[in-house]
Amino acid sequence: MKVLLADPSHRVQSTLRAGLACAGLTVDAAFTDRDAEASLRAGHYDAALISTRLPATDGYRVVQRLRAEGDRLFVLMLAASVDDTDAATEAGADGVLLHPVSQDTLVSRLLARPRPEPPNAHTVRINTGAVTLDIDLLNRTASTAAEALALTPTEYKLLVHFATHRQQTFSQRQLIDRVYESDKNVSLNAVEAHISALRRKLRTALGDELITTRRGFGYHLA
């Protein structure tokens, strides 16, 4: 289990990391809000421990931004006062632990965290680090936790094709053969326009460039 511990205190970091390591957990450290957000974007974590006193703003803002991006990562906030509980809950935290934090309680809460619901056989799930995109193959929809993407039928078919062939690269002509079954006469410019529109919608929803171009080869899902 991998955990991010975001707290400005070196003493708290040292104490909690030692206890978590003894329980077999892997812990990364962050000391500021920027460090925490960079780590959350770059790494895959099973849970995060975030201090309410995190500089330069505070830990609440980190959790709020995480939830605004649709990320349901299990988050416990570390607080000095019971008065911080309501603010932590409103920010989107799954719980609050007061200092001094009991190692046994902390480990128990982490191990008992709710597991994310696994995607079913009719769902393709894409994790970008910050946001998860679910593609429902039965209802022909694509959505994040925050919104449903307004895709045209062609954009949806392109997305499904890329998502079910991860890391494979397809030229425009290959996409015409595989995706445009009913319209083999579609132009290469039309394919490029459809992909550009799909990219724009994915970028808006995910904040990331999901479909990339390999110059001279074609497109693939990163």
Short mmCIF file of C-alpha atoms in Angstrom, two decimals:
data_model
loop_
_atom_site.label_atom_id
_atom_site.label_comp_id
_atom_site.label_asym_id
_atom_site.label_seq_id
_atom_site.Cartn_x
_atom_site.Cartn_y
_atom_site.Cartn_z
CA MET A 1 0.00 0.00 0.00
CA LYS A 2 1.40 3.39 -1.03
CA VAL A 3 0.60 6.51 1.00
CA LEU A 4 1.40 10.20 0.57
CA LEU A 5 2.12 11.98 3.86
CA ALA A 6 1.84 15.77 3.48
CA ASP A 7 2.83 17.60 6.67
CA PRO A 8 5.18 20.57 7.21
CA SER A 9 6.63 19.15 10.42
CA HIS A 10 9.79 17.05 10.07
CA ARG A 11 9.09 15.56 13.51
CA VAL A 12 5.59 14.46 12.52
CA GLN A 13 6.92 13.13 9.21
CA SER A 14 9.62 11.10 10.92
CA THR A 15 7.32 9.66 13.57
CA LEU A 16 4.44 8.72 11.28
CA ARG A 17 6.62 7.41 8.47
CA ALA A 18 8.45 5.11 10.87
CA GLY A 19 5.19 3.67 12.20
CA LEU A 20 3.69 3.22 8.75
CA ALA A 21 6.86 1.59 7.45
CA CYS A 22 6.73 -0.90 10.34
CA ALA A 23 3.21 -1.81 9.22
CA GLY A 24 4.54 -2.56 5.73
CA LEU A 25 3.30 0.62 4.04
CA THR A 26 5.30 2.65 1.53
CA VAL A 27 5.29 6.37 2.34
CA ASP A 28 6.23 9.41 0.25
CA ALA A 29 6.74 12.77 1.97
CA ALA A 30 5.50 16.23 0.99
CA PHE A 31 6.06 19.39 3.06
CA THR A 32 4.06 22.04 1.14
CA ASP A 33 0.84 22.22 -0.84
CA ARG A 34 2.80 22.39 -4.10
CA ASP A 35 4.84 19.32 -3.15
CA ALA A 36 1.65 17.45 -2.30
CA GLU A 37 -0.13 18.34 -5.53
CA ALA A 38 2.92 17.48 -7.64
CA SER A 39 3.22 14.09 -5.94
CA LEU A 40 -0.50 13.36 -6.35
CA ARG A 41 -0.27 14.14 -10.06
CA ALA A 42 2.88 12.10 -10.62
CA GLY A 43 2.31 9.01 -8.50
CA HIS A 44 -0.38 6.44 -7.89
CA TYR A 45 -1.40 6.36 -4.24
CA ASP A 46 -3.81 4.22 -2.27
CA ALA A 47 -4.35 6.95 0.33
CA ALA A 48 -3.13 10.38 1.41
CA LEU A 49 -2.56 11.95 4.83
CA ILE A 50 -2.77 15.73 4.52
CA SER A 51 -2.19 18.27 7.28
CA THR A 52 -4.63 21.12 7.70
CA ARG A 53 -1.58 23.36 8.35
CA LEU A 54 0.11 22.66 5.03
CA PRO A 55 1.83 25.75 3.57
CA ALA A 56 1.68 27.84 1.43
CA THR A 57 -2.14 27.89 1.51
CA ASP A 58 -3.50 25.02 3.60
CA GLY A 59 -4.34 21.35 3.32
CA TYR A 60 -8.02 22.06 2.71
CA ARG A 61 -7.25 23.62 -0.68
CA VAL A 62 -5.29 20.53 -1.74
CA VAL A 63 -8.22 18.26 -0.92
CA GLN A 64 -10.73 20.61 -2.56
CA ARG A 65 -8.74 20.67 -5.80
CA LEU A 66 -8.37 16.89 -5.69
CA ARG A 67 -12.13 16.43 -5.41
CA ALA A 68 -12.83 19.10 -8.04
CA GLU A 69 -10.79 17.01 -10.48
CA GLY A 70 -12.95 13.97 -9.76
CA ASP A 71 -10.30 12.08 -7.78
CA ARG A 72 -11.81 9.86 -5.06
CA LEU A 73 -8.50 8.99 -3.40
CA PHE A 74 -8.96 8.08 0.27
CA VAL A 75 -7.83 11.14 2.27
CA LEU A 76 -7.39 11.57 6.01
CA MET A 77 -6.61 15.07 7.28
CA LEU A 78 -4.30 15.59 10.24
CA ALA A 79 -5.52 18.37 12.53
CA ALA A 80 -4.54 20.04 15.78
CA SER A 81 -8.09 20.79 16.92
CA VAL A 82 -11.53 19.20 16.76
CA ASP A 83 -12.68 22.57 15.38
CA ASP A 84 -11.00 21.61 12.10
CA THR A 85 -13.29 18.61 11.57
CA ASP A 86 -16.14 20.41 9.82
CA ALA A 87 -13.83 22.27 7.44
CA ALA A 88 -12.01 19.04 6.58
CA THR A 89 -15.28 17.26 5.86
CA GLU A 90 -16.52 20.14 3.70
CA ALA A 91 -13.25 20.07 1.75
CA GLY A 92 -13.90 16.42 0.90
CA ALA A 93 -11.74 14.50 3.37
CA ASP A 94 -12.82 10.98 4.30
CA GLY A 95 -11.88 11.49 7.93
CA VAL A 96 -9.86 13.53 10.43
CA LEU A 97 -7.21 12.42 12.92
CA LEU A 98 -6.16 14.73 15.75
CA HIS A 99 -2.59 15.21 16.95
CA PRO A 100 -0.98 13.40 18.61
CA VAL A 101 -1.92 10.73 16.09
CA SER A 102 -2.15 7.16 17.35
CA GLN A 103 -0.11 4.89 15.08
CA ASP A 104 -2.48 1.97 15.67
CA THR A 105 -5.52 4.07 14.82
CA LEU A 106 -3.83 5.51 11.75
CA VAL A 107 -2.84 2.11 10.36
CA SER A 108 -6.29 0.68 11.13
CA ARG A 109 -8.03 3.53 9.31
CA LEU A 110 -5.79 3.14 6.28
CA LEU A 111 -6.18 -0.62 6.04
CA ALA A 112 -9.96 -0.36 6.52
CA ARG A 113 -10.37 2.30 3.81
CA PRO A 114 -13.13 1.65 1.26
CA ARG A 115 -11.72 0.16 -1.92
CA PRO A 116 -12.72 1.82 -5.20
CA GLU A 117 -15.42 -0.09 -6.99
CA PRO A 118 -13.83 -2.17 -9.75
CA PRO A 119 -15.01 -1.47 -13.25
CA ASN A 120 -17.39 -4.11 -14.59
CA ALA A 121 -16.91 -6.10 -17.77
CA HIS A 122 -18.77 -3.44 -19.75
CA THR A 123 -16.63 -0.54 -18.57
CA VAL A 124 -13.21 0.57 -19.77
CA ARG A 125 -11.45 2.67 -17.13
CA ILE A 126 -8.59 5.05 -17.88
CA ASN A 127 -6.62 6.57 -14.99
CA THR A 128 -4.66 9.69 -15.86
CA GLY A 129 -3.29 10.17 -12.33
CA ALA A 130 -5.57 13.05 -11.37
CA VAL A 131 -8.84 12.06 -13.05
CA THR A 132 -10.45 8.74 -13.93
CA LEU A 133 -12.38 8.34 -17.18
CA ASP A 134 -15.00 5.57 -17.38
CA ILE A 135 -16.22 4.43 -20.79
CA ASP A 136 -19.54 2.59 -20.56
CA LEU A 137 -19.72 0.17 -23.48
CA LEU A 138 -23.39 -0.68 -22.87
CA ASN A 139 -24.79 2.82 -22.62
CA ARG A 140 -22.18 4.26 -25.01
CA THR A 141 -21.12 7.04 -22.67
CA ALA A 142 -17.85 8.42 -21.32
CA SER A 143 -17.64 10.26 -18.02
CA THR A 144 -15.48 11.38 -15.14
CA ALA A 145 -16.70 11.71 -11.56
CA ALA A 146 -17.42 15.36 -12.30
CA GLU A 147 -19.10 15.27 -15.72
CA ALA A 148 -20.30 13.28 -18.70
CA LEU A 149 -18.48 14.01 -21.94
CA ALA A 150 -20.68 15.23 -24.80
CA LEU A 151 -19.27 13.07 -27.59
CA THR A 152 -20.62 12.55 -31.07
CA PRO A 153 -21.10 8.91 -32.18
CA THR A 154 -17.91 9.07 -34.23
CA GLU A 155 -15.89 10.60 -31.38
CA TYR A 156 -17.20 7.91 -29.04
CA LYS A 157 -16.20 5.12 -31.45
CA LEU A 158 -12.73 6.61 -31.82
CA LEU A 159 -12.33 6.85 -28.05
CA VAL A 160 -13.41 3.23 -27.55
CA HIS A 161 -11.02 2.06 -30.26
CA PHE A 162 -8.07 3.87 -28.72
CA ALA A 163 -9.02 2.81 -25.18
CA THR A 164 -9.27 -0.88 -26.10
CA HIS A 165 -5.96 -0.77 -27.98
CA ARG A 166 -3.77 1.05 -25.48
CA GLN A 167 -0.26 1.95 -26.64
CA GLN A 168 -1.00 0.89 -30.23
CA THR A 169 -0.53 3.51 -32.94
CA PHE A 170 -3.03 3.92 -35.79
CA SER A 171 -2.69 5.91 -38.98
CA GLN A 172 -5.67 7.79 -40.38
CA ARG A 173 -6.20 5.09 -43.01
CA GLN A 174 -6.14 2.34 -40.38
CA LEU A 175 -8.74 4.25 -38.38
CA ILE A 176 -10.95 4.52 -41.48
CA ASP A 177 -10.77 0.72 -41.89
CA ARG A 178 -11.43 -0.02 -38.22
CA VAL A 179 -13.75 2.76 -37.03
CA TYR A 180 -15.56 4.14 -40.07
CA GLU A 181 -17.09 0.83 -41.18
CA SER A 182 -20.15 2.43 -42.77
CA ASP A 183 -18.28 5.28 -44.46
CA LYS A 184 -15.08 4.07 -46.09
CA ASN A 185 -15.07 7.16 -48.31
CA VAL A 186 -14.51 9.52 -45.38
CA SER A 187 -11.61 11.89 -46.07
CA LEU A 188 -8.35 12.00 -44.15
CA ASN A 189 -9.12 15.62 -43.27
CA ALA A 190 -12.42 14.52 -41.70
CA VAL A 191 -10.63 11.91 -39.57
CA GLU A 192 -8.16 14.55 -38.41
CA ALA A 193 -11.04 16.91 -37.55
CA HIS A 194 -12.82 14.21 -35.52
CA ILE A 195 -9.66 13.39 -33.58
CA SER A 196 -8.97 17.07 -32.93
CA ALA A 197 -12.48 17.53 -31.53
CA LEU A 198 -12.13 14.43 -29.36
CA ARG A 199 -8.76 15.60 -28.08
CA ARG A 200 -10.19 18.99 -27.17
CA LYS A 201 -13.06 17.44 -25.17
CA LEU A 202 -10.73 15.02 -23.38
CA ARG A 203 -8.30 17.82 -22.56
CA THR A 204 -11.11 19.90 -21.06
CA ALA A 205 -12.44 17.02 -18.95
CA LEU A 206 -9.13 15.48 -17.88
CA GLY A 207 -6.70 18.38 -17.97
CA ASP A 208 -4.31 16.15 -19.87
CA GLU A 209 -3.36 15.24 -23.44
CA LEU A 210 -4.68 11.69 -23.69
CA ILE A 211 -4.39 11.10 -27.45
CA THR A 212 -0.92 11.87 -28.76
CA THR A 213 0.61 11.91 -32.24
CA ARG A 214 3.62 9.92 -33.36
CA ARG A 215 4.79 11.95 -36.29
CA GLY A 216 4.87 9.86 -39.43
CA PHE A 217 3.04 6.96 -37.77
CA GLY A 218 -0.32 8.11 -36.42
CA TYR A 219 -2.21 8.47 -33.15
CA HIS A 220 -2.25 6.52 -29.92
CA LEU A 221 -3.71 6.71 -26.42
CA ALA A 222 -0.96 7.61 -23.94
#
